[in-house]
Coordinates of C-alpha atoms and ligand atoms in Angstrom, one line a residue:
D1 CA -23.4 93.9 -21.0
K2 CA -22.6 97.4 -19.8
P3 CA -22.7 98.2 -16.1
A4 CA -26.0 99.9 -15.2
G5 CA -24.0 102.8 -13.6
D6 CA -25.0 103.1 -10.0
V7 CA -24.2 106.8 -9.3
F8 CA -23.7 106.4 -5.6
N9 CA -21.4 103.5 -5.8
F10 CA -18.0 105.1 -5.9
D11 CA -15.4 105.9 -3.3
E12 CA -14.3 109.5 -4.0
S13 CA -10.9 109.0 -2.2
K14 CA -10.0 106.4 -4.8
H15 CA -10.2 109.0 -7.6
S16 CA -7.5 111.7 -7.9
W17 CA -8.8 115.0 -9.2
E18 CA -6.6 117.4 -11.0
S19 CA -9.1 119.6 -12.6
A20 CA -8.6 120.5 -16.2
A21 CA -11.2 123.1 -15.5
T22 CA -8.4 125.5 -14.5
Q23 CA -6.9 125.3 -18.0
D24 CA -7.8 128.2 -20.2
R25 CA -10.9 127.8 -22.3
A26 CA -10.6 128.1 -26.0
I27 CA -13.9 129.8 -26.2
H28 CA -15.6 132.6 -24.3
S29 CA -19.3 133.2 -24.8
V30 CA -19.5 136.4 -22.7
I31 CA -17.2 139.2 -21.7
Y32 CA -18.5 141.3 -18.8
D33 CA -16.9 144.2 -17.0
H34 CA -18.6 144.8 -13.7
D35 CA -17.0 148.2 -13.1
K36 CA -17.8 149.6 -16.5
K37 CA -21.1 147.6 -16.7
T38 CA -20.3 146.5 -20.3
L39 CA -21.5 143.1 -21.6
M40 CA -20.5 141.5 -24.9
V41 CA -21.9 138.2 -26.1
L42 CA -20.7 135.9 -28.8
D43 CA -23.2 135.7 -31.7
Q44 CA -23.6 131.9 -31.9
L45 CA -25.7 132.0 -35.1
L46 CA -22.6 133.1 -37.0
L47 CA -20.5 130.2 -35.8
P48 CA -18.6 128.3 -37.0
Q49 CA -17.7 130.7 -39.8
D50 CA -17.4 134.1 -38.0
T51 CA -16.6 135.2 -34.4
V52 CA -18.5 138.3 -33.8
F53 CA -19.4 139.8 -30.4
I54 CA -22.6 141.9 -29.9
E55 CA -22.8 144.6 -27.2
I56 CA -25.8 144.3 -24.9
L57 CA -27.0 147.8 -23.9
S58 CA -30.5 147.0 -22.6
V59 CA -33.0 144.4 -21.5
D60 CA -34.4 144.5 -25.0
D61 CA -31.0 143.6 -26.4
A62 CA -30.6 140.8 -23.9
F63 CA -34.2 139.5 -24.8
N64 CA -33.5 139.7 -28.5
V65 CA -30.2 137.8 -28.5
I66 CA -31.8 135.1 -26.3
K67 CA -35.0 134.8 -28.3
K68 CA -33.1 134.7 -31.6
M69 CA -30.7 132.1 -30.1
Q70 CA -27.6 134.2 -30.8
V71 CA -27.1 133.3 -27.1
R72 CA -28.4 130.0 -26.0
G73 CA -27.9 127.2 -23.4
A74 CA -29.9 127.4 -20.1
P75 CA -27.0 128.6 -17.9
L76 CA -25.8 131.2 -20.4
I77 CA -29.3 132.5 -20.9
A78 CA -29.6 133.2 -17.2
T79 CA -26.2 135.0 -17.1
V80 CA -27.0 137.2 -20.1
G81 CA -30.5 137.9 -18.9
T82 CA -29.6 139.0 -15.4
L83 CA -26.4 141.0 -16.5
G84 CA -28.6 142.6 -19.1
L85 CA -31.1 143.7 -16.4
G86 CA -28.2 145.2 -14.5
I87 CA -27.1 147.2 -17.5
E88 CA -30.7 148.4 -18.2
L89 CA -31.0 149.6 -14.6
E90 CA -27.6 151.4 -14.9
K91 CA -28.8 153.3 -18.0
R92 CA -32.5 153.7 -17.5
G93 CA -33.4 152.6 -13.9
P94 CA -36.0 155.2 -12.5
K95 CA -34.7 157.2 -9.5
N96 CA -38.2 157.0 -7.9
Y97 CA -38.3 153.8 -5.8
D98 CA -41.9 152.8 -6.6
H99 CA -41.3 153.5 -10.3
L100 CA -38.2 151.4 -10.1
L101 CA -40.0 148.4 -8.6
K102 CA -42.6 148.5 -11.4
F103 CA -39.8 148.9 -14.0
I104 CA -37.9 145.9 -12.6
D105 CA -41.1 143.8 -12.6
D106 CA -41.7 144.6 -16.3
C107 CA -38.1 143.8 -17.3
C108 CA -38.2 140.5 -15.4
E109 CA -41.5 139.5 -17.0
K110 CA -40.1 140.2 -20.4
L111 CA -36.9 138.3 -19.8
I112 CA -38.6 135.2 -18.3
A113 CA -40.8 135.0 -21.5
S114 CA -37.8 134.8 -23.8
R115 CA -37.0 131.0 -23.5
P116 CA -39.5 129.7 -20.9
T117 CA -38.2 126.1 -20.7
A118 CA -34.7 127.1 -19.8
I119 CA -35.5 127.6 -16.1
N120 CA -32.1 129.0 -14.9
L121 CA -33.1 132.5 -15.8
R122 CA -36.4 132.2 -13.9
N123 CA -34.4 130.8 -10.9
A124 CA -32.0 133.7 -11.1
I125 CA -34.9 136.2 -11.2
L126 CA -36.5 134.5 -8.2
D127 CA -33.2 135.3 -6.3
I128 CA -33.4 138.9 -7.4
Q129 CA -37.0 139.1 -6.3
K130 CA -35.9 137.9 -2.8
I131 CA -33.4 140.7 -2.7
I132 CA -36.1 143.2 -3.7
E133 CA -38.4 141.9 -0.9
N134 CA -35.6 142.3 1.7
D135 CA -34.8 145.8 0.3
K136 CA -38.4 146.9 0.9
N137 CA -37.8 146.5 4.6
E138 CA -35.4 149.4 4.6
S139 CA -36.0 153.0 3.8
P140 CA -36.6 153.4 0.0
N141 CA -33.4 154.1 -2.0
A142 CA -33.5 153.4 -5.7
L143 CA -29.7 153.6 -6.3
R144 CA -29.0 151.1 -3.5
L145 CA -31.5 148.6 -4.9
I146 CA -30.1 149.0 -8.4
E147 CA -26.6 148.3 -7.0
R148 CA -27.8 145.3 -5.1
I149 CA -29.4 143.8 -8.2
Q150 CA -26.3 144.4 -10.3
N151 CA -24.2 142.8 -7.6
A152 CA -26.5 139.8 -7.4
A153 CA -26.3 139.4 -11.2
F154 CA -22.6 139.6 -11.1
Q155 CA -22.5 137.1 -8.2
W156 CA -24.7 134.7 -10.2
F157 CA -22.2 134.9 -13.1
L158 CA -19.2 134.3 -10.7
N159 CA -21.0 131.4 -9.0
E160 CA -21.7 129.7 -12.2
K161 CA -18.0 129.5 -12.8
S162 CA -17.1 128.3 -9.3
E163 CA -19.9 125.8 -9.2
N164 CA -18.9 124.5 -12.6
D165 CA -15.6 123.2 -11.2
L166 CA -17.5 121.2 -8.5
L167 CA -20.0 119.9 -11.1
L168 CA -17.3 118.7 -13.4
K169 CA -15.5 117.0 -10.6
N170 CA -18.6 115.2 -9.3
A171 CA -19.8 114.2 -12.8
T172 CA -16.5 113.2 -14.3
I173 CA -15.5 110.9 -11.4
C174 CA -19.0 109.4 -11.4
V175 CA -18.8 108.5 -15.1
E176 CA -15.2 107.2 -14.8
S177 CA -16.0 105.2 -11.7
N178 CA -17.9 102.6 -13.8
Y179 CA -14.7 101.6 -15.6
D180 CA -11.2 100.4 -14.8
N181 CA -8.6 103.2 -14.5
D182 CA -6.8 102.2 -17.8
E183 CA -10.1 101.9 -19.7
K184 CA -10.9 104.6 -22.2
I185 CA -14.5 105.7 -22.6
T186 CA -16.8 106.4 -25.6
V187 CA -19.6 108.8 -24.9
M188 CA -22.6 110.1 -26.9
T189 CA -24.0 113.6 -26.5
V190 CA -26.7 115.9 -28.0
C191 CA -27.0 119.6 -28.6
N192 CA -24.3 121.9 -27.2
T193 CA -23.6 122.0 -23.5
G194 CA -20.0 123.4 -23.5
S195 CA -18.4 126.8 -23.1
L196 CA -20.9 128.2 -25.6
A197 CA -23.9 127.1 -23.5
T198 CA -22.5 128.5 -20.3
S199 CA -20.1 131.1 -19.1
S200 CA -17.8 128.3 -17.8
H201 CA -16.6 125.1 -19.2
G202 CA -20.0 123.6 -19.8
T203 CA -21.9 120.6 -18.4
A204 CA -22.1 117.4 -20.4
L205 CA -19.5 118.7 -22.9
G206 CA -17.5 120.0 -20.0
V207 CA -17.3 116.4 -18.7
I208 CA -16.3 115.1 -22.1
R209 CA -13.5 117.7 -22.1
Q210 CA -12.4 116.6 -18.7
L211 CA -12.4 112.9 -19.7
H212 CA -10.1 113.9 -22.6
F213 CA -7.7 115.9 -20.5
R214 CA -7.6 113.1 -18.0
G215 CA -6.7 110.6 -20.7
R216 CA -9.9 108.7 -20.3
L217 CA -11.8 109.6 -23.5
K218 CA -11.7 107.3 -26.4
L219 CA -14.3 109.0 -28.6
A220 CA -17.2 111.4 -28.3
I221 CA -20.1 111.0 -30.6
A222 CA -22.0 114.2 -31.2
L223 CA -25.5 114.3 -32.6
E224 CA -26.1 117.0 -35.3
T225 CA -29.2 118.1 -33.3
R226 CA -31.7 119.1 -35.9
P227 CA -33.4 121.4 -36.6
Y228 CA -31.1 124.1 -35.2
N229 CA -27.9 122.1 -35.5
Q230 CA -26.3 123.0 -32.2
G231 CA -24.4 119.7 -32.4
S232 CA -22.8 120.3 -35.8
R233 CA -22.4 124.1 -35.6
L234 CA -21.3 124.5 -32.0
T235 CA -20.3 121.2 -30.4
A236 CA -18.2 120.1 -33.4
Y237 CA -16.7 123.6 -33.3
E238 CA -15.8 123.3 -29.6
L239 CA -14.4 119.7 -29.9
L240 CA -12.3 120.6 -32.9
K241 CA -10.9 123.7 -31.3
E242 CA -9.7 121.6 -28.3
N243 CA -8.5 118.6 -30.4
I244 CA -10.9 116.3 -28.7
P245 CA -11.5 113.0 -30.6
F246 CA -15.1 112.9 -31.9
I247 CA -17.3 112.0 -34.8
L248 CA -20.5 113.8 -35.8
I249 CA -23.6 111.9 -36.7
A250 CA -27.0 112.8 -37.9
D251 CA -29.7 112.4 -35.3
N252 CA -31.2 109.4 -37.1
M253 CA -27.9 107.5 -36.8
A254 CA -28.0 107.4 -33.0
A255 CA -29.5 103.9 -32.8
A256 CA -27.1 102.5 -35.3
A257 CA -24.2 104.2 -33.6
M258 CA -25.2 102.7 -30.2
K259 CA -25.2 99.3 -31.9
N260 CA -21.9 99.7 -33.8
Y261 CA -19.8 101.6 -31.3
R262 CA -19.3 100.5 -27.7
I263 CA -20.9 103.5 -26.1
D264 CA -20.1 103.6 -22.4
A265 CA -22.3 106.5 -21.4
V266 CA -24.7 109.1 -22.8
L267 CA -24.2 112.6 -21.3
V268 CA -26.7 115.3 -21.8
G269 CA -27.5 118.7 -20.2
A270 CA -30.8 120.0 -18.9
D271 CA -33.0 123.0 -19.4
Q272 CA -35.3 122.1 -16.5
V273 CA -35.4 119.3 -14.1
A274 CA -38.6 118.5 -12.1
L275 CA -38.5 117.1 -8.5
N276 CA -39.1 113.5 -9.8
G277 CA -36.1 113.8 -12.1
D278 CA -38.1 114.3 -15.3
T279 CA -35.8 116.4 -17.4
A280 CA -36.5 118.8 -20.3
N281 CA -33.5 119.1 -22.6
K282 CA -32.9 119.6 -26.3
I283 CA -35.3 117.8 -28.6
G284 CA -33.9 114.3 -29.3
T285 CA -32.7 113.7 -25.7
Y286 CA -35.8 111.6 -24.9
M287 CA -35.0 109.5 -28.0
L288 CA -31.4 108.9 -26.7
S289 CA -32.7 107.9 -23.3
V290 CA -34.9 105.2 -24.8
L291 CA -32.1 104.0 -26.9
A292 CA -29.7 104.0 -24.0
N293 CA -32.2 102.0 -22.0
F294 CA -32.6 99.4 -24.7
H295 CA -28.8 99.1 -25.2
R296 CA -28.2 99.1 -21.4
V297 CA -26.0 102.2 -21.5
P298 CA -25.9 104.6 -18.5
F299 CA -27.7 107.8 -19.2
Y300 CA -26.5 110.9 -17.2
V301 CA -28.0 114.3 -17.0
V302 CA -25.1 116.7 -16.1
T303 CA -26.5 120.0 -14.8
P304 CA -26.0 122.7 -12.3
T305 CA -28.8 122.8 -9.6
S306 CA -29.9 126.2 -11.1
S307 CA -31.6 124.1 -13.8
I308 CA -33.8 122.4 -11.2
N309 CA -37.3 123.7 -10.8
T310 CA -38.1 122.9 -7.1
L311 CA -41.7 124.2 -7.7
I312 CA -42.8 121.3 -9.9
K313 CA -43.3 117.7 -9.1
S314 CA -43.0 116.2 -12.6
G315 CA -42.2 116.9 -16.2
N316 CA -45.9 117.2 -17.0
E317 CA -45.7 120.7 -15.5
I318 CA -42.9 121.8 -17.8
H319 CA -43.8 124.2 -20.5
V320 CA -42.0 123.1 -23.7
E321 CA -41.1 126.0 -26.0
E322 CA -42.2 125.7 -29.6
R323 CA -40.1 127.4 -32.3
P324 CA -41.1 128.9 -35.6
P325 CA -41.8 126.5 -38.5
N326 CA -39.1 128.1 -40.6
E327 CA -36.4 126.9 -38.4
L328 CA -37.3 123.4 -39.6
I329 CA -37.9 124.0 -43.3
I330 CA -35.4 126.7 -44.2
F331 CA -31.7 126.0 -44.5
N332 CA -29.2 128.4 -45.8
N333 CA -32.0 130.7 -46.9
K334 CA -33.6 128.0 -49.0
F335 CA -36.8 126.0 -48.3
T336 CA -36.0 122.3 -47.7
A337 CA -39.8 121.6 -47.8
P338 CA -42.7 123.2 -49.6
K339 CA -43.3 126.7 -48.1
D340 CA -46.6 125.9 -46.5
T341 CA -45.7 122.6 -45.0
P342 CA -47.4 122.1 -41.6
V343 CA -44.7 121.8 -39.0
W344 CA -44.4 120.8 -35.3
N345 CA -41.2 122.2 -33.9
P346 CA -40.7 121.8 -30.2
A347 CA -37.3 122.9 -29.0
F348 CA -37.2 120.4 -26.1
D349 CA -38.6 117.1 -25.0
I350 CA -39.0 115.5 -21.6
T351 CA -37.0 112.5 -20.6
P352 CA -38.8 110.6 -17.8
G353 CA -36.8 110.3 -14.6
K354 CA -37.1 106.5 -14.8
L355 CA -34.8 106.4 -17.9
I356 CA -32.1 108.5 -16.2
T357 CA -29.3 106.7 -14.5
G358 CA -28.1 109.7 -12.5
I359 CA -28.4 113.5 -12.2
L360 CA -24.9 114.9 -11.7
T361 CA -24.7 118.3 -10.1
E362 CA -22.3 120.6 -8.2
K363 CA -24.1 119.6 -5.0
G364 CA -23.6 115.9 -5.6
N365 CA -25.0 113.1 -7.7
C366 CA -28.3 111.6 -7.3
T367 CA -30.8 109.2 -8.8
P368 CA -33.8 111.0 -10.3
E369 CA -36.2 110.1 -7.4
N370 CA -33.7 111.8 -5.0
V371 CA -33.5 115.2 -6.6
K372 CA -35.1 116.8 -3.5
K373 CA -32.3 115.6 -1.3
L374 CA -29.9 117.9 -3.2
F375 CA -31.7 120.8 -1.5
I376 CA -31.6 119.5 2.1
Ligands
MRU1 O1 -32.1 125.6 -27.6 P1 -30.8 125.6 -26.9 O2 -29.7 125.6 -27.8 O3 -30.7 126.8 -25.9 O4 -30.8 124.3 -26.0 C1 -29.7 124.0 -25.2 C2 -29.9 122.7 -24.5 O5 -30.8 122.0 -24.7 C3 -28.8 122.4 -23.5 O6 -28.6 121.0 -23.4 C4 -29.2 122.9 -22.1 O7 -29.5 124.2 -22.2 C5 -28.1 122.7 -21.1 S1 -26.7 123.7 -21.6 C6 -25.5 123.5 -20.4

């Protein structure tokens, strides 16, 4: 039997930490110049074949790349959305203060609607709204407010990187602590949670990368992640680029793989975590949590706290985005089912907190029922 994986039960001082996070990443999903206010994003729909960057010149551009999933992954969506807002204000921000307030409101409303389950962007915008409320206490000055918002967006981007180092440390040590120092670990993951889903090293895939550089990874098993194939298009691309040992499986092979390989942990990301630990993540995550429970494999959600929605008590309150039917029935410009096939295509599912061994964050690790304590 596998250890159940008690997240609190490790002594940090017994685990040395030389972060591989400081090593250069092979992949950069965004290039931002704060002085020039230029933002380029990697078009993830063209991967793995082509590496093409798109310039973001407006909120509409940011909205479109997010909506079309050229940019995806909850932390990256927040970065691109807020930096896009800064660029919009630079180019088109009204000079009249009241007009500016209305203009910002409209931009934020649009951005929040782009991928509503990925809560990081909403959380980043809540931060911006606090800045606006404070700014209103001073004499109205549109240029000052624009600069404050641009700086806040830039700070959000920088924080994501620095918090990522802490997140990877907490999470990697936690996963390793269940096993002897000379033991190598086999992990399973779904979707893409790496450099492509963030502007840093990633969350669950970031941990897999750390395990590899620390000599602790035996094998990563990546799910293809139908229907949008983030696992095969993006995770396989990242793992290959960094020479990390892995195999790709179709989603319906997950149960068989759990039975046939000695899986030590399942590591997934999050798009939105409720206060009771219920977690929305890529469709298929809930299935993995059920399988992990049956096979007694620890199931970890690796996430920055910016993916936690402190305003909701449970996953019942999470709005799950549904995607167009064609994403399920068209592949390579060809129908893989009759054209008018009725389709249900939710982008995410909700894993109940009770199936989650631990939620691993930059603020520390907790069991699902203790998410609130991360904010005390
Ligand atoms: O639809 P996507 O590709 O944006 O979904 C991404 C995920 O589900 C990730 O697991 C999540 O955003 C966390 S990324 C660090």
